[in-house]
Amino acid sequence: MTILVTGAAGFIGSNFVLDWFDNSQEDVVSIDILTYAGNLENLSSLDGNSHHHFIRGNISDRALVSEILNKYQIRAIVNFAAESHVDRSIHGPGDFIDTNIVGTYNLLESVRSYWNDLDEATKKAFRFLHVSTDEVYGSLADKTPAFTEKSPYEPNSPYSASKASSDHLVRAWFHTYGLPVLTTNCSNNYGPYHFPEKLIPLCILNALNGKPLPIYGDGKQIRDWLYVKDHCTAIREVLKQGQIGETYNVGGWNEKTNLEVVETLCAILDELKPKSDGKRYADQMTFVKDRPGHDRRYAIDASKLERELGWKPQETFETGLRKTVLWYLENETWVNHVVSGEYQHWVEKQYS
Ligand code: NAD
Ligand code: TYD
């Protein structure tokens, strides 16, 4: 048996594939178009592993996807492929429409055609798991309860609107065509292999390089943080035991303001790699112009996943963040390769 993982060279996709091989004997075919966010170095520990097959390609390429599905007799798909950065979606929404909406549509159609031709037992066991975000639910006011699977969709950024659209397509392919789909809506992830355009890895690297730690607006926006390995475990559980057609919220009950996040990671750095001048990394925090349409608060109620599938996160925010900071300190080569070229253009465009 073989599973197909799309967007497998990105942050969560690569963590998922590595985690899969730690927990399963089953082969994986990885497909990724390798945008700026896709990095084959994330999967380099699998070089020479005959159970892993990497293919560079677009989820929108129906001929390629059909060929892969048939050749490897895929029994499940985990769809991570997406444009994922809110700030980039504000500068240029086009790629988000192309991949997150049109790409998901094309993938669903390739899969539907393959799935239709399977024998009844294989058809029944087949799964299409779509990985989505809590951002589709919009912004929460202070003290209102966390998002449940029944919260209305109210996306506010081009990124979240494109993810919301893809969730609706996946839902419709279940209701209309019977495709056995599952959807997960997860809160903000952090951990190894996180591209340093997102808050946590950006601030770790800027701190170490003596650069400003940019805090948008007043820094009191709240995100609900989950260590990436806990997200991977949740996806494996949903794939194994989830009810088809259902959606599952995934989150770590870790609501933090951005100020708390950056202060905590600075304190960990102060301990693990004190500055030679005796100053604190937190002194580098700098308030900058806010993000347009910045969602104030996200919070995930993951009790359905905990109750029905028995999943629980292993890491607290403190233990997960410490592991993450250590990983960045210990993986200088990965960091040096990632922060060259296109990355520099992005940083100039966004923060100049
Ligand atoms: P990422 O940007 O690090 O990785 C996305 C990967 O998809 C990249 O490797 C990229 O090359 C690939 N890709 C993009 N367009 C493609 C296409 N047309 N065909 C094939 N591959 C393509 O993103 P991530 O943070 O790993 O997020 C993965 C998924 O999880 C996304 O769908 C995202 O919406 C969702 N998600 C992310 C978070 C988070 O905090 N990062 C939280 C919840 C959900
Ligand atoms: P980010 O990591 O981009 O994730 P998302 O926007 O998907 O939640 O941002 C997390 C929070 O940090 C968000 O409220 C925006 C804020 N932020 C900053 O304050 N400064 C930054 O330089 C970045 C990238 C994000």
XYZ file of C-alpha atoms and ligand atoms in Angstrom:
421
model
C 0.000 0.000 0.000
C 1.149 3.528 -0.748
C 0.019 6.999 0.237
C 0.471 10.187 -1.785
C 1.561 13.325 0.063
C 1.266 16.633 -1.788
C 3.337 19.666 -0.761
C 5.715 17.180 0.854
C 8.799 19.414 0.660
C 7.168 22.225 2.632
C 7.194 22.772 6.378
C 4.375 20.521 7.588
C 4.439 18.136 4.616
C 8.096 17.245 5.196
C 7.570 16.805 8.939
C 4.621 14.553 8.118
C 6.592 12.358 5.699
C 9.504 11.992 8.146
C 7.082 11.197 10.936
C 5.262 8.679 8.733
C 8.417 6.623 8.257
C 9.000 6.659 12.022
C 5.575 5.118 12.527
C 4.702 3.055 9.447
C 6.101 0.562 6.937
C 3.924 1.915 4.152
C 5.499 3.561 1.062
C 5.066 7.272 0.401
C 4.995 9.094 -2.931
C 5.735 12.777 -2.393
C 4.742 15.378 -4.953
C 5.795 19.002 -4.721
C 6.281 21.725 -7.318
C 9.113 23.207 -5.203
C 8.064 26.839 -4.898
C 10.242 29.131 -2.742
C 8.720 27.278 0.270
C 9.483 23.770 -0.962
C 12.912 22.485 0.045
C 14.200 19.021 -0.809
C 16.769 19.333 1.973
C 13.864 18.830 4.379
C 13.596 15.261 3.065
C 17.304 14.562 2.572
C 17.381 12.041 5.442
C 15.239 9.823 3.181
C 17.766 9.804 0.315
C 18.303 6.185 -0.695
C 15.127 4.989 1.071
C 13.433 2.746 -1.509
C 10.050 3.220 0.212
C 10.046 6.960 -0.606
C 9.492 8.342 -4.110
C 9.745 12.081 -4.766
C 8.202 13.595 -7.874
C 8.476 17.263 -8.758
C 5.109 18.349 -10.080
C 2.000 20.479 -9.810
C -1.198 19.221 -8.152
C -2.992 20.906 -11.052
C -1.279 18.638 -13.596
C -4.018 16.076 -14.099
C -2.046 13.853 -16.449
C 0.838 13.601 -13.987
C -1.369 13.065 -10.937
C -3.414 10.383 -12.749
C -0.228 8.621 -13.792
C 1.047 8.638 -10.179
C -2.258 7.415 -8.748
C -2.371 4.484 -11.163
C 1.302 3.587 -11.138
C 1.582 3.430 -7.351
C -1.986 2.244 -6.665
C -2.445 5.020 -4.122
C -4.833 4.151 -1.262
C -4.870 7.601 0.427
C -3.869 11.195 -0.249
C -2.823 13.832 2.251
C -3.068 17.242 0.606
C -0.671 19.820 2.070
C 0.150 21.584 -1.224
C -0.694 25.258 -0.921
C 0.516 28.798 -0.861
C 0.564 29.411 2.876
C 1.779 32.868 3.882
C -0.813 35.557 4.658
C 1.547 38.501 3.959
C 2.440 37.094 0.535
C -1.273 36.646 -0.212
C -1.731 40.364 0.452
C 1.078 41.333 -1.953
C -0.083 38.875 -4.649
C -3.226 36.774 -4.283
C -2.989 35.168 -7.758
C -0.820 32.181 -6.786
C -3.179 31.496 -3.864
C -6.160 31.293 -6.200
C -4.210 29.104 -8.649
C -2.902 26.537 -6.182
C -5.270 26.601 -3.235
C -8.490 26.767 -5.239
C -7.827 25.681 -8.831
C -5.109 23.250 -7.745
C -7.383 21.578 -5.205
C -10.144 21.388 -7.809
C -7.846 19.713 -10.338
C -6.516 17.322 -7.698
C -10.053 16.377 -6.667
C -10.972 15.698 -10.288
C -7.891 13.538 -10.936
C -8.612 11.610 -7.766
C -12.315 11.217 -8.514
C -11.581 9.712 -11.901
C -9.062 7.235 -10.406
C -11.317 6.424 -7.454
C -14.333 5.742 -9.687
C -12.452 2.911 -11.397
C -11.359 1.146 -8.209
C -13.018 -2.088 -7.098
C -15.677 -1.665 -4.400
C -13.541 -2.689 -1.402
C -10.603 -0.459 -2.401
C -12.993 2.366 -3.171
C -14.511 2.130 0.286
C -11.139 2.129 2.025
C -9.771 5.061 -0.028
C -9.246 8.433 1.730
C -8.605 12.010 0.587
C -7.429 14.041 3.574
C -7.387 17.785 3.027
C -5.182 19.786 5.385
C -6.648 23.178 6.199
C -6.393 25.973 8.705
C -8.307 27.645 11.533
C -7.993 30.919 9.593
C -11.072 29.977 7.526
C -13.208 30.798 10.590
C -12.073 34.439 10.656
C -11.236 36.482 13.730
C -12.493 35.877 17.288
C -13.361 38.612 19.759
C -11.640 38.444 23.159
C -13.196 35.949 25.583
C -15.576 34.382 23.022
C -15.362 30.572 22.873
C -12.804 28.929 20.584
C -13.705 27.841 17.036
C -15.539 24.521 16.780
C -16.197 22.547 13.602
C -19.601 24.263 13.513
C -18.235 27.831 13.545
C -19.223 29.750 10.407
C -16.602 30.360 7.727
C -15.606 34.050 7.747
C -12.205 34.269 6.035
C -10.580 37.709 5.947
C -7.342 37.383 3.968
C -6.764 36.202 0.402
C -4.951 33.207 1.968
C -7.793 32.208 4.280
C -10.414 32.878 1.592
C -8.568 30.577 -0.800
C -8.277 27.861 1.867
C -11.976 28.267 2.713
C -12.813 27.806 -0.980
C -10.751 24.635 -1.122
C -12.513 23.273 1.983
C -15.877 23.902 0.304
C -14.763 22.082 -2.848
C -13.612 19.089 -0.798
C -16.931 19.054 1.054
C -18.879 19.235 -2.206
C -16.914 16.338 -3.750
C -18.035 14.226 -0.782
C -21.682 15.243 -0.862
C -22.042 15.215 -4.634
C -19.751 12.404 -5.783
C -19.293 10.386 -2.592
C -15.493 10.819 -2.606
C -14.339 9.671 0.865
C -12.833 12.902 2.160
C -11.659 14.125 5.553
C -10.723 17.712 6.424
C -8.544 18.970 9.264
C -8.508 22.631 10.352
C -5.402 23.264 12.405
C -4.095 26.246 14.332
C -0.652 27.863 13.846
C 2.164 25.320 13.667
C 5.805 25.764 14.630
C 8.839 23.466 14.702
C 11.729 22.203 12.545
C 11.951 23.100 8.816
C 9.671 26.145 9.221
C 10.447 28.668 6.490
C 11.710 31.885 8.141
C 9.024 34.172 6.720
C 6.642 33.130 9.542
C 6.792 34.763 12.977
C 8.663 32.154 15.046
C 11.505 31.140 12.696
C 11.862 34.744 11.451
C 12.345 35.992 15.002
C 14.764 33.193 15.966
C 16.996 33.970 12.984
C 16.711 37.759 13.274
C 17.532 37.537 16.981
C 20.681 35.508 16.288
C 21.716 37.923 13.531
C 21.251 41.046 15.679
C 18.344 42.252 13.509
C 15.026 43.808 14.637
C 12.231 41.419 15.679
C 9.266 42.957 13.817
C 6.036 43.071 15.831
C 3.010 44.059 13.737
C 0.721 46.692 15.298
C 0.430 46.406 19.086
C 1.560 42.747 19.193
C -1.522 41.739 21.157
C -2.995 39.571 18.406
C -3.541 36.025 19.607
C -2.654 32.780 17.853
C -3.136 29.223 19.138
C 0.176 27.387 18.706
C 0.729 23.684 18.022
C 4.059 21.873 17.696
C 4.218 20.469 14.160
C 4.786 16.836 15.276
C 1.517 16.985 17.231
C -0.225 18.110 14.042
C 1.321 15.171 12.162
C 0.053 12.720 14.797
C -3.414 14.222 14.536
C -3.425 13.804 10.752
C -2.369 10.162 11.058
C -5.185 9.538 13.540
C -7.784 11.240 11.344
C -6.582 9.260 8.338
C -6.848 6.023 10.311
C -10.065 6.554 12.251
C -11.831 9.690 10.982
C -15.421 9.506 9.756
C -15.605 10.318 6.049
C -17.160 13.688 5.243
C -16.250 15.005 8.705
C -13.990 17.895 9.623
C -11.708 17.862 12.676
C -10.240 20.907 14.406
C -6.642 20.448 15.542
C -5.094 22.681 18.191
C -2.976 22.685 21.300
C -4.972 24.931 23.652
C -2.034 27.332 23.556
C -3.386 30.820 23.014
C -0.573 33.379 23.149
C -0.210 36.988 22.110
C 2.539 37.637 19.588
C 4.369 39.605 22.283
C 4.299 36.562 24.590
C 5.568 34.309 21.792
C 8.513 36.538 20.922
C 9.374 37.246 24.577
C 9.355 33.507 25.334
C 11.608 32.634 22.432
C 13.971 35.469 23.382
C 14.170 34.130 26.953
C 15.016 30.643 25.634
C 17.736 32.138 23.419
C 19.104 34.182 26.358
C 19.578 30.890 28.179
C 20.824 28.701 25.303
C 22.964 31.253 23.451
C 23.551 34.368 25.594
C 24.577 37.503 23.698
C 28.238 38.390 23.997
C 27.392 41.989 25.011
C 25.269 40.768 27.951
C 22.090 42.343 26.518
C 18.731 40.562 26.176
C 17.423 39.398 22.788
C 14.055 40.961 23.681
C 15.725 44.390 23.334
C 15.636 43.754 19.551
C 11.799 43.719 19.504
C 10.539 46.531 17.245
C 6.963 47.598 16.588
C 6.255 47.959 12.848
C 3.254 48.812 10.658
C 0.343 46.412 11.129
C -0.746 43.830 8.547
C -3.832 45.004 6.593
C -6.973 43.175 7.764
C -4.962 41.528 10.554
C -7.114 38.921 12.349
C -7.104 39.658 16.064
C -7.511 36.240 17.589
C -7.610 32.564 16.616
C -8.397 29.805 19.095
C -9.220 26.177 18.342
C -11.518 23.882 20.266
C -10.024 20.456 19.525
C -12.348 18.515 21.826
C -14.017 16.562 18.979
C -10.655 15.126 17.907
C -9.715 14.380 21.520
C -13.063 12.807 22.378
C -13.730 10.817 19.215
C -10.232 9.809 18.129
C -8.325 9.946 21.410
C -5.693 12.424 20.154
C -3.814 14.669 22.583
C -0.852 16.971 21.937
C 2.422 15.821 23.510
C 4.162 19.184 23.718
C 3.353 22.262 25.761
C 4.194 25.591 24.164
C 7.302 25.875 26.366
C 8.674 22.381 25.521
C 7.833 22.689 21.821
C 9.384 26.128 21.508
C 12.564 24.994 23.289
C 12.891 22.063 20.835
C 12.323 24.456 17.950
C 14.938 26.988 19.072
C 17.440 24.154 19.618
C 16.723 22.799 16.133
C 17.512 26.178 14.540
C 20.696 26.464 16.600
C 21.798 22.990 15.522
C 20.895 23.270 11.824
C 22.985 26.150 10.577
C 23.564 24.617 7.140
C 19.826 24.295 6.482
C 19.331 27.890 7.625
C 22.180 29.235 5.485
C 20.804 27.585 2.347
C 17.266 28.820 3.000
C 18.065 32.477 3.693
C 19.786 33.158 0.388
C 18.350 34.301 -2.938
C 14.606 34.796 -3.130
C 14.296 35.052 0.646
C 16.309 38.283 0.668
C 13.955 39.852 -1.918
C 10.951 38.971 0.253
C 12.469 40.454 3.403
C 13.281 43.711 1.554
C 9.761 43.930 0.093
C 7.959 43.196 3.355
C 10.073 45.002 5.962
C 11.801 47.901 4.186
P 4.523 25.592 3.108
O 4.315 26.847 2.361
O 5.735 25.428 3.973
O 4.536 24.348 2.102
C 3.671 24.239 1.013
C 4.313 23.281 0.009
O 3.418 23.129 -1.108
C 5.642 23.791 -0.562
O 6.604 22.766 -0.486
C 5.306 24.133 -2.007
O 6.398 23.961 -2.888
C 4.170 23.164 -2.298
N 3.298 23.607 -3.399
C 2.792 24.868 -3.578
N 2.047 24.899 -4.694
C 2.051 23.642 -5.203
C 1.445 23.036 -6.343
N 0.672 23.752 -7.172
N 1.661 21.722 -6.573
C 2.455 21.001 -5.738
N 3.066 21.516 -4.657
C 2.860 22.816 -4.387
O 3.194 25.387 3.942
P 2.955 24.605 5.312
O 3.085 25.569 6.435
O 3.749 23.366 5.308
O 1.401 24.270 5.171
C 0.977 23.036 4.572
C -0.533 23.009 4.565
O -1.031 23.113 5.899
C -1.167 24.178 3.800
O -2.277 23.682 3.103
C -1.602 25.140 4.878
O -2.732 25.875 4.476
C -1.952 24.190 6.002
N -1.799 24.740 7.367
C -0.650 25.370 7.740
C -0.526 25.848 9.049
C 0.742 26.526 9.509
O 0.767 27.064 10.631
N 1.819 26.520 8.737
C -1.572 25.694 9.954
C -2.739 25.026 9.528
C -2.832 24.546 8.242
P 2.425 34.182 10.812
O 3.540 33.357 11.362
O 2.630 34.864 9.501
O 1.132 33.260 10.792
P -0.424 33.674 10.511
O -0.495 35.041 9.946
O -0.826 32.631 9.526
O -1.108 33.549 11.838
O 2.065 35.304 11.886
C 1.722 34.949 13.214
C 1.342 36.232 13.928
O 2.517 37.049 14.037
C 0.330 37.066 13.173
O -0.532 37.706 14.113
C 1.169 38.115 12.455
C 2.331 38.315 13.400
N 3.624 38.679 12.758
C 4.360 39.758 13.265
O 3.946 40.439 14.238
N 5.546 40.066 12.671
C 6.033 39.367 11.601
O 7.119 39.720 11.070
C 5.272 38.255 11.119
C 5.757 37.437 9.942
C 4.074 37.932 11.730
